[in-house]
Coordinates of C-alpha atoms in Angstrom, one line a residue:
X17 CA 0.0 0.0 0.0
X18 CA 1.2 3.7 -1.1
X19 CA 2.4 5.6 2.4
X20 CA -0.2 9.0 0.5
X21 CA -2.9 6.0 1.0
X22 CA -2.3 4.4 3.8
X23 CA -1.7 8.1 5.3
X24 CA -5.3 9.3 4.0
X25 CA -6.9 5.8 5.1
X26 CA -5.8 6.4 8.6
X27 CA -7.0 9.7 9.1
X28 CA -9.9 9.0 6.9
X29 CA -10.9 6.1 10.1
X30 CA -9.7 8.5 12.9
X31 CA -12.4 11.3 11.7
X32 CA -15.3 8.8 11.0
X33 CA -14.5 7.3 14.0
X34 CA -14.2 10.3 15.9
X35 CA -17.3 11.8 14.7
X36 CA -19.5 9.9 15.9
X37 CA -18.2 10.6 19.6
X38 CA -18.2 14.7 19.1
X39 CA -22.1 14.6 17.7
X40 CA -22.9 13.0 20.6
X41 CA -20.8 15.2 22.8
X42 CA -22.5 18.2 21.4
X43 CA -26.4 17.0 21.8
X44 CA -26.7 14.8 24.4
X45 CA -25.3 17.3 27.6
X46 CA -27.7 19.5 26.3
X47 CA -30.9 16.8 26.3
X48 CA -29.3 15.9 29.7
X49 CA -29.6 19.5 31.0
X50 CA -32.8 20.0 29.6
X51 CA -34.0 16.8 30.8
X52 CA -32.8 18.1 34.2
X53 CA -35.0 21.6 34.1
X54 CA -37.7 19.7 33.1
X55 CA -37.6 17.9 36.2
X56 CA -36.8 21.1 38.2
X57 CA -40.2 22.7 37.0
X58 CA -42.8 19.9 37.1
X59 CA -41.0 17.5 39.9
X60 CA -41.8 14.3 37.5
X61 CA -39.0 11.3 38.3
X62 CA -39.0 10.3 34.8
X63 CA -37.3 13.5 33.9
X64 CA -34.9 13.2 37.1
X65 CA -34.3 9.8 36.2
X66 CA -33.5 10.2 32.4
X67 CA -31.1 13.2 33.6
X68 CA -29.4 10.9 35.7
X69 CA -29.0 7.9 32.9
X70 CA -28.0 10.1 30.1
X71 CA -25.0 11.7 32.3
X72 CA -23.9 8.2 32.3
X73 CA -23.8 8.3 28.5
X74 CA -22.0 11.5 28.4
X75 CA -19.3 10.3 30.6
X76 CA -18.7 7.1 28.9
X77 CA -18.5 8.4 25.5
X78 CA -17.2 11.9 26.6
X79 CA -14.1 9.8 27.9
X80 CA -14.1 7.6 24.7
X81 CA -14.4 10.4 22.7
X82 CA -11.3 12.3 24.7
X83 CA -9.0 9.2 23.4
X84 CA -9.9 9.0 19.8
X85 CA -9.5 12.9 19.8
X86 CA -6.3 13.4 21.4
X87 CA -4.7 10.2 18.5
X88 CA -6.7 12.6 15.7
X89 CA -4.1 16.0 17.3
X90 CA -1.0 13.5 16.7
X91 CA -1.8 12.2 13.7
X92 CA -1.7 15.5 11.7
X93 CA 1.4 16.2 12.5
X94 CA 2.8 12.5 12.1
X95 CA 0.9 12.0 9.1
X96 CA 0.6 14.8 7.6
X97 CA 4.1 17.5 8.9
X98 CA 3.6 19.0 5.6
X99 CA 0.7 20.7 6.4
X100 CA 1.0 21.2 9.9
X101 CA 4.6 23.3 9.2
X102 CA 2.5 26.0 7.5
X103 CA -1.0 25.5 8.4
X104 CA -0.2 25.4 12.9
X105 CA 0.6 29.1 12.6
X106 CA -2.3 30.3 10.8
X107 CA -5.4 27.7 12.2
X108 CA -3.6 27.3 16.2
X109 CA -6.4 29.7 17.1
X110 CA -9.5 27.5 17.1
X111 CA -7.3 24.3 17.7
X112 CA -6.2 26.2 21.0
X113 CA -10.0 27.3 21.9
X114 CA -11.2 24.0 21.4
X115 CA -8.8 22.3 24.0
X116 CA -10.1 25.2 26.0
X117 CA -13.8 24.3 26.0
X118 CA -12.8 20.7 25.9
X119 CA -11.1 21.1 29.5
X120 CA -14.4 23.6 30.5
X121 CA -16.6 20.7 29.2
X122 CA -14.6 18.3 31.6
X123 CA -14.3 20.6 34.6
X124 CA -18.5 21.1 34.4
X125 CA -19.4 17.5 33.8
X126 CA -17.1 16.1 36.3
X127 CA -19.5 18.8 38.5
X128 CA -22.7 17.8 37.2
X129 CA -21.2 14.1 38.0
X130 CA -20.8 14.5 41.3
X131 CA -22.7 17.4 42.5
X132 CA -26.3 15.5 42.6
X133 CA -27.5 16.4 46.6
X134 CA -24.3 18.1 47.3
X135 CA -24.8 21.4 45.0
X136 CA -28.0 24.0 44.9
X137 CA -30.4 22.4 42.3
X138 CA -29.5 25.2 39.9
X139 CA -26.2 25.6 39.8
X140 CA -26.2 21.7 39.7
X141 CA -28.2 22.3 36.5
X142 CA -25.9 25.1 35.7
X143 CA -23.4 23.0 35.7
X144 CA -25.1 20.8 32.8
X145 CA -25.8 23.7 30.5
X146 CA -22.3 24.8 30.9
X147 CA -21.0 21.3 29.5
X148 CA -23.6 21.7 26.9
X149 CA -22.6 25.0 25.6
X150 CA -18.7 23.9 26.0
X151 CA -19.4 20.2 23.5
X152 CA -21.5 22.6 21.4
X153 CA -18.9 25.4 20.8
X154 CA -16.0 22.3 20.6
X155 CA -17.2 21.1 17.9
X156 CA -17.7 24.6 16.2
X157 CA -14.2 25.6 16.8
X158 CA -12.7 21.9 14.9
X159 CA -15.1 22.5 12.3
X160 CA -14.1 25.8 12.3
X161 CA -10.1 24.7 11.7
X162 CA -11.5 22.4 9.3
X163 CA -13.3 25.1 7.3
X164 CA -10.1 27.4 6.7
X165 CA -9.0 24.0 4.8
X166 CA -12.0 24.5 2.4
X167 CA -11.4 28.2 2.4
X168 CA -7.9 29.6 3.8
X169 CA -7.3 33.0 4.6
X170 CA -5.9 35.4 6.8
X171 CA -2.2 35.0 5.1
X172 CA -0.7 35.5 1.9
X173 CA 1.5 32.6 0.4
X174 CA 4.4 34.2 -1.1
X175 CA 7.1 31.8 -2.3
X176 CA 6.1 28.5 -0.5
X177 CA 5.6 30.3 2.8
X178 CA 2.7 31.4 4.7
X179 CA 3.3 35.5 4.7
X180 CA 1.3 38.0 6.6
X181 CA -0.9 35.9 8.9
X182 CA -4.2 36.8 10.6
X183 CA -5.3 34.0 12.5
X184 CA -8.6 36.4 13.5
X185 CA -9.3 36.3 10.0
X186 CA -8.5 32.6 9.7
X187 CA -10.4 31.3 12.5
X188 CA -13.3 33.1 11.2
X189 CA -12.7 32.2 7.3
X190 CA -15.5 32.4 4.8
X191 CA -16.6 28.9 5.1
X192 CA -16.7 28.6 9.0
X193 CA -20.6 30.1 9.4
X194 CA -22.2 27.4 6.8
X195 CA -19.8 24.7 7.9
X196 CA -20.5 25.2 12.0
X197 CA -24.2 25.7 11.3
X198 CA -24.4 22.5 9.2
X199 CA -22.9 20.2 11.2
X200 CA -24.1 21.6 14.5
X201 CA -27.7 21.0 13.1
X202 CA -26.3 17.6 11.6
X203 CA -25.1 16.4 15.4
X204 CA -28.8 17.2 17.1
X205 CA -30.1 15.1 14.0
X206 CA -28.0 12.0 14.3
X207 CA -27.8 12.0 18.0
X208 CA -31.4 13.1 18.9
X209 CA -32.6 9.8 16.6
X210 CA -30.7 7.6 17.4
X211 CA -31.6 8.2 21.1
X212 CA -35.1 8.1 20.6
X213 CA -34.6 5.1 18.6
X214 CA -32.6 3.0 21.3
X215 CA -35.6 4.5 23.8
X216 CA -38.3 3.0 20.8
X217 CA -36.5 -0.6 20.4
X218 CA -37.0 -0.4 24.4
X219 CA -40.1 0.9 24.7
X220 CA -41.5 -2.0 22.0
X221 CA -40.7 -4.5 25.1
X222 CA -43.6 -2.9 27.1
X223 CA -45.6 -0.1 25.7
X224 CA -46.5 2.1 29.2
X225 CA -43.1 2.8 30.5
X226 CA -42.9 6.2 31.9
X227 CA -39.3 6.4 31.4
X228 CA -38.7 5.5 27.8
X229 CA -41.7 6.8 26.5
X230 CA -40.9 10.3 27.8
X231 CA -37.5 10.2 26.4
X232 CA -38.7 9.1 22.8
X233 CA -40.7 12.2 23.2
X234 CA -38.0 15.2 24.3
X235 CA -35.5 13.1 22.1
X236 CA -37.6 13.3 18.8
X237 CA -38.7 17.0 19.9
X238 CA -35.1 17.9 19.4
X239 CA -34.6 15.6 16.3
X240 CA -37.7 16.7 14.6
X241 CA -36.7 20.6 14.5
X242 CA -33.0 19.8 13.8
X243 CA -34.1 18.0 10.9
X244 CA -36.2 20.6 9.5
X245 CA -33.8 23.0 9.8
X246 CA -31.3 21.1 8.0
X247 CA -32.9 21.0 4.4
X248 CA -32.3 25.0 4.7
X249 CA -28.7 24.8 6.3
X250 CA -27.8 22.5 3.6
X251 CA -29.2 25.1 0.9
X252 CA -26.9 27.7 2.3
X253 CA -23.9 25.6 1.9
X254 CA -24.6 24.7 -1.4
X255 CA -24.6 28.4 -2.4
X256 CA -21.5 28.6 -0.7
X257 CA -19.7 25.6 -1.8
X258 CA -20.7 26.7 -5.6
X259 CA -19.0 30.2 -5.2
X260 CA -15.5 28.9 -3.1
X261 CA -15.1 25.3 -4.5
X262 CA -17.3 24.8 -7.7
X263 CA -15.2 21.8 -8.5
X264 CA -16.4 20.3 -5.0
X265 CA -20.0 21.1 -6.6
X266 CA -19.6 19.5 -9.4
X267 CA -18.6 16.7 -8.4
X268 CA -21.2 15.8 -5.8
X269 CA -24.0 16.7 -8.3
X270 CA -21.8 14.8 -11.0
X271 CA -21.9 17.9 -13.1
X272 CA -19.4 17.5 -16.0
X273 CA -20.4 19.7 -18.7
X274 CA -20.8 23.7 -17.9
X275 CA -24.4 24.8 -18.9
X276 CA -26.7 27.6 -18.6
X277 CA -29.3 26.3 -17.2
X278 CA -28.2 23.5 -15.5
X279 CA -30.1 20.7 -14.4
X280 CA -30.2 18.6 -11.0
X281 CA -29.2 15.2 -11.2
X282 CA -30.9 13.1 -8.8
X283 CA -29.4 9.4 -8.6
X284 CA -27.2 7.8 -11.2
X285 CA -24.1 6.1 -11.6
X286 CA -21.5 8.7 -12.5
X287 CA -18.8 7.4 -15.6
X288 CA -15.8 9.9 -14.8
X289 CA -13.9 8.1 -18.1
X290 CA -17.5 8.8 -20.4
X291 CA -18.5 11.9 -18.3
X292 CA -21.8 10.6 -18.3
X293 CA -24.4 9.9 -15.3
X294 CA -26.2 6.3 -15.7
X295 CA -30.0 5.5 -14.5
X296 CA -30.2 9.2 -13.3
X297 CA -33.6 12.0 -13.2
X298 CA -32.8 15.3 -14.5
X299 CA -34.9 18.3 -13.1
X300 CA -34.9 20.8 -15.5
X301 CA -33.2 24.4 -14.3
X302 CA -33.2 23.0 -10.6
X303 CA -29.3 23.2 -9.9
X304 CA -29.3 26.7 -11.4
X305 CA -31.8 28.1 -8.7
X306 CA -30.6 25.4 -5.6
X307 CA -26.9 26.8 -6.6
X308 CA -27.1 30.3 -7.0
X309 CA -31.1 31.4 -6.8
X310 CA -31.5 32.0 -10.5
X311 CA -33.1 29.2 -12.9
X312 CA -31.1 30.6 -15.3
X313 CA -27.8 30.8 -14.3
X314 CA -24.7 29.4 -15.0
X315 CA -23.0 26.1 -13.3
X316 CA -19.4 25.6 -13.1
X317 CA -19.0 22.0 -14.3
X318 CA -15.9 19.4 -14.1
X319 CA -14.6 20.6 -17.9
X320 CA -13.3 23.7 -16.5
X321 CA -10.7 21.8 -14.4
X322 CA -7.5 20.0 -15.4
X323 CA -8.2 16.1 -14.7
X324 CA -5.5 16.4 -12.0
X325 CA -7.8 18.5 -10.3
X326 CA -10.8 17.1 -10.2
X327 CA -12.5 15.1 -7.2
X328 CA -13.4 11.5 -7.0
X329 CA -16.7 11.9 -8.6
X330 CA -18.0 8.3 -8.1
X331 CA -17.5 8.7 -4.1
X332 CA -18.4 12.3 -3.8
X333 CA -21.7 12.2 -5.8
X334 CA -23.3 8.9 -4.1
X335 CA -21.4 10.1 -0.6
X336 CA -24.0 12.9 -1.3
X337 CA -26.8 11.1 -2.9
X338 CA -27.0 9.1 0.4
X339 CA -26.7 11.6 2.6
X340 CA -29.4 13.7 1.4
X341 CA -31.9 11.2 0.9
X342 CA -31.0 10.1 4.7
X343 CA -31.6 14.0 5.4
X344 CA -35.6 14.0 3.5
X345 CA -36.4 10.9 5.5
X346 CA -35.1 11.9 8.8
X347 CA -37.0 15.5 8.2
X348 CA -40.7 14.3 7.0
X349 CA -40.0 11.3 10.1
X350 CA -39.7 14.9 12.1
X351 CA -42.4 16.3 10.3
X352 CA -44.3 13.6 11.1
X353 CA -43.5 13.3 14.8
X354 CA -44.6 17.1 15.5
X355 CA -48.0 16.5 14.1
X356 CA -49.1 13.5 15.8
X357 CA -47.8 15.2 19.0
X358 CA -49.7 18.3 17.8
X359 CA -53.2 16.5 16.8
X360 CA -52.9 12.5 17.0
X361 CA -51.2 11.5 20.0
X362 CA -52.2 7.9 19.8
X363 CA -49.9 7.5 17.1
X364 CA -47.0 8.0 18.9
X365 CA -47.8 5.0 21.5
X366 CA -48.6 2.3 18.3
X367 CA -45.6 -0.4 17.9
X368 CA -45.8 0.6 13.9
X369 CA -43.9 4.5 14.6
X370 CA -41.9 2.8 17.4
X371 CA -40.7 0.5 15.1
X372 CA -40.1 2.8 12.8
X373 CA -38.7 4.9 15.3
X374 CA -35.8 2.5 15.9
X375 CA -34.7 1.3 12.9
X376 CA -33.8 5.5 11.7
X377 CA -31.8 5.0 14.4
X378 CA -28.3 4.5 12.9
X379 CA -29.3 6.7 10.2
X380 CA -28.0 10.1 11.3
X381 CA -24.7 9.2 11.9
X382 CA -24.4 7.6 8.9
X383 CA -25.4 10.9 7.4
X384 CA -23.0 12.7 9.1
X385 CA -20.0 10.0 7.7
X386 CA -21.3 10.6 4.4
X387 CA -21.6 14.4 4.9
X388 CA -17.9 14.1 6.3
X389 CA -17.0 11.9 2.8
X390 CA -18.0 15.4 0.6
X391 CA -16.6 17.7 2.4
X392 CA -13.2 16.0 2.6
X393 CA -13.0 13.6 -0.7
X394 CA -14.5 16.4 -2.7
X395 CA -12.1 18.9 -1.7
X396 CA -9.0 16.5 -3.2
X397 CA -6.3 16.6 -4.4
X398 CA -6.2 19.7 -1.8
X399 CA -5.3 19.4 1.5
X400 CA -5.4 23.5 1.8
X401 CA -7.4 24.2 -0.9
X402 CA -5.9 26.0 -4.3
X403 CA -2.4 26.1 -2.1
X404 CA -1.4 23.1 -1.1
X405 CA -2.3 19.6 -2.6
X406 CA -2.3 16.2 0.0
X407 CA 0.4 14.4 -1.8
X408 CA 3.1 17.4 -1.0
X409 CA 2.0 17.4 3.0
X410 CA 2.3 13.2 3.6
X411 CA 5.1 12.4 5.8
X412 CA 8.1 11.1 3.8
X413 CA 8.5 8.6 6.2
X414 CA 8.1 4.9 4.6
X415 CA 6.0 2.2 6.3
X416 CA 2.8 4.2 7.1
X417 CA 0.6 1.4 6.7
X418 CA 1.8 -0.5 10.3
X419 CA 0.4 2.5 11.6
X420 CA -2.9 2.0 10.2
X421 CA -3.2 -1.3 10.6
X422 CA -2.6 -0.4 14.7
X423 CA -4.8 2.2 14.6
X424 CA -7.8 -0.3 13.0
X425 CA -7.0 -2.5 15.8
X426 CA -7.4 0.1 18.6
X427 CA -10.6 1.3 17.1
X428 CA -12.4 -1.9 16.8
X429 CA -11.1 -2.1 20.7
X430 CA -12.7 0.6 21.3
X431 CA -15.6 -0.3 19.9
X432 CA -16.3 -3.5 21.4
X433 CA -15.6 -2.1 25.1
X434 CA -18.0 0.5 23.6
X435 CA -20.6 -1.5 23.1
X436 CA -20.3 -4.0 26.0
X437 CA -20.7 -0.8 28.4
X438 CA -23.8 0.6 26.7
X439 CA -25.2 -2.7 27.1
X440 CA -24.2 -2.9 30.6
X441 CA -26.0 0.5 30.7
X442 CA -29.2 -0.4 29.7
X443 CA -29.4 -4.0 30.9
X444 CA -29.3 -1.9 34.7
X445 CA -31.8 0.9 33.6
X446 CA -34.7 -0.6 36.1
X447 CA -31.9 -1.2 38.7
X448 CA -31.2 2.2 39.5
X449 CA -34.0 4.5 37.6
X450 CA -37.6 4.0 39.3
X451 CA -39.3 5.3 36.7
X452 CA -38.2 2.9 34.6
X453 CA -40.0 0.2 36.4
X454 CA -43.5 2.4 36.1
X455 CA -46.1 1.8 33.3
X456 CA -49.5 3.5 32.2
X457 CA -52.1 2.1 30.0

C-alpha cells in the first residue's frame, strides 16, 4: 500500500470514527440538561431519572471520545508534517479554543457528575448547560479549523511560505458560518434519533413505561426541528460551496459539462472516463436556482478543471446522494413526529412508529459519515485548498501502513468495550432509575 494511502486511510478512520463521539458530545449534555429543568419545574422522576441515565452516557463516550481525539491531534502532525509546518501558525487559534472548552466541558461535567445532593439544584443544572454549551462550541471551533482548509485566509502565500498571517481572519474564514451551522444541526439530528430510537426498540418491550416513553418524546422533539432546519442549512452551503469550491459542486452533483441552465441530477451512476451519469432523473433548471437562486444561471461544471484536479466523482456524488436522501427521511419522520404530537397522540404510543422509530436509528450518523465523505473527498487533491495539494504534506517517512493497521486494531477495541458498556448500561436501567420500572395504560 502507497504511504499517501495508507496516510489518507488512517485519518480518513480517525475522523469517522471520531465523529460519531463529538455529535454526541455536542447533543446529548444538552438533552441531559434540559431533561434536568424539566424535572426542576414539574418535579416528575421520569425527567430526574433520564437526567441521571444520560449523564452516564455522556461520561462514557465523553471519555471515549477524549481518546480517539487526542490520536486525531497526533496524527496531523505524524501523518501529515507538511501541512502542519505551514497550516499550525495560521489555524492554532480555534485548535487552541477548542482544548479550552474541551477542558471547561470536563471541569462542568465532572460537577454535574458528582454534584447531585451536594450542589443547589441550579447551579447543579448550571453546571449541565455549561457542559452543553462547551461540547456545542467544541465542535464549532474543529469545524471551524476544518473550514479554513476549504477556504484559507488570513495569510498571503508568497514563495512557499505562509506570509502575513491573521489568525482572527482565519479562524473566522469564509466557510466557517455554513460549515459550523451545518454540522451543529447535523449532530442534534443523528444523535437526537438515534436516542429516541434506542428509547423506541425499548419501549417495543412494554408499551407504558414512563421512562422511555418520555424520552422518545424530548428526544424526537429535538430531532424533529433539527431535521427541518437542516434542508435549509444545507441550501446555504450549497450556495456557498458553488461560489468557493465549484469543482467540490460539481462533483457531488456529478456535473461534468458547464451549462446555462443546468439541471439537477438526482441518482445515477456517474462514468468519470465517459462523463456521463447512468440511471439518473434530471430536473430541468433546478441546480441553477438550488446553486445560485437563478433558474437561469450558469453552473461551473468538471470541464473547467485539469483532470488532476478534479475530485473522485464516483464517491463524492453517491457520498451525497445518500446523505441527502437520509436527510428527506429523517425531516418528513420529524415532520411527522410534531404533528401526531400536535393533533394524533395515539400515534405515537402504536408499535408501527416505534418501530419505525428504531430502525432510523443508525441513520443520522451515517449521514454525518457521508456528509464528512463530501466535504473531505471532494475537496481533493487539496489538502489546503488552491495552495497546497495532499500528496506534498504526507510524511516522507516509509511504512505508514503499520500504523494503520494499529490504529484499525485500537478502534475496533474501542468499539467493542463501547458497546459492551452501553449494554451494561441499559441492561441496569430498572436497577437504578424507578421510573423505569412504572407503566401506564
Amino acid at each position: 500500500m502507497e504511504d499517501l494511502l495508507a496516510a489518507r486511510l488512517q485519518m480518513a478512520l480517525s475522523l469517522g470514527f471520531h465523529i460519531i463521539f463529538a455529535c454526541i458530545g455536542m447533543t446529548m449534555p444538552v438533552l441531559m440538561a434540559f431533561s434536568e429543568w424539566r424535572w426542576l419545574r414539574t418535579n416528575r422522576q421520569e425527567y430526574l431519572d433520564l437526567a441521571k441515565a444520560w449523564s452516564r452516557g455522556v461520561a462514557l463516550f465523553f471519555a471515549v471520545g477524549a481518546v480517539s481525539g487526542t490520536v486525531l491531534s497526533f496524527e496531523l502532525g505524524l501523518l501529515f508534517p507538511g501541512f502542519m509546518r505551514h497550516a499550525g501558525a495560521i489555524i492554532g487559534m480555534p485548535f487552541s479554543w477548542e482544548g479550552t472548552a474541551f477542558f471547561v466541558e470536563a471541569i462542568a461535567l465532572g460537577v454535574f457528575l458528582y454534584g447531585w445532593d451536594r450542589l443547589n439544584k441550579w447551579v447543579h443544572w448550571a453546571s449541565g448547560v455549561l457542559v452543553g454549551i462547551s461540547g456545542v462550541l467544541s465542535g464549532i471551533f474543529v469545524v471551524s479549523a476544518n473550514a479554513w482548509m476549504n477556504s484559507p485566509s488570513g495569510f498571503t502565500w508568497e514563495n512557499g511560505q505562509a506570509k502575513n498571517i491573521d489568525p482572527v481572519a482565519a479562524m473566522f474564514n469564509d466557510a466557517w458560518l455554513s460549515q459550523a451551522l451545518h454540522m451543529t444541526l447535523a449532530a442534534f439530528v443523528a444523535t437526537a434519533f438515534a436516542v429516541a430510537g434506542v428509547h423506541a426498540f425499548l419501549l417495543l418491550k412494554n408499551l407504558g413505561n414512563v421512562f422511555h416513553r418520555t424520552a422518545v418524546r424530548m428526544a424526537l422533539s429535538f430531532g424533529a426541528v433539527a431535521a427541518l432546519l437542516q434542508p435549509l442549512s444545507g441550501d446555504f452551503s450549497a450556495k456557498d460551496v458553488a461560489e468557493r469550491q465549484p469543482a467540490k459542486l460539481a462533483a457531488l452533483e456529478s456535473h461534468f459539462k458547464t451549462s446555462q441552465p443546468a439541471d439537477l441530477i438526482i441518482g445515477g451512476i456517474p462514468d468519470s472516463e465517459k462523463e456521463e451519469v447512468h440511471y439518473a432523473i434530471h430536473i430541468p433548471k433546478a441546480l441553477s436556482f438550488l446553486a445560485h437562486g437563478d433558474f437561469n444561471a450558469q453552473v461551473t461544471g468538471l470541464d473547467q478543471f485539469p483532470k488532476a484536479e478534479r475530485p473522485p466523482v464516483l464517491i463524492v456524488h453517491l457520498a451525497f446522494q445518500f446523505m441527502v436522501g437520509i436527510g428527506f427521511l429523517l425531516a418528513t419522520a420529524g415532520l411527522l413526529f410534531l404533528l401526531f404530537n400536535w393533533r394524533w397522540k395515539r400515534y405515537l404510543a402504536r408499535k408501527g412508529w416505534l418501530l419505525f422509530i428504531a430502525c432510523l436509528t443508525p441513520l443520522g450518523f451515517l449521514a454525518v459519515e457521508a456528509g464528512w465523505i463530501v466535504t473531505e473527498v471532494g475537496r481533493q487533491p487539496w489538502i489546503i485548498y488552491k495552495v497546497m495539494k495532499t500528496k506534498d504534506a504526507v510524511s516522507p517517512m516509509p511504512g505508514l501502513h503499520y500504523s494503520l493497521y494499529t490504529i484499525v486494531a485500537v478502534y475496533l477495541l474501542l468499539t467493542f468495550m463501547l458497546a459492551w458498556l452501553m449494554q451494561r448500561q441499559i441492561a441496569t436501567v430498572e436497577e437504578f432509575y424507578p421510573s423505569a420500572r412504572n407503566s401506564i395504560d
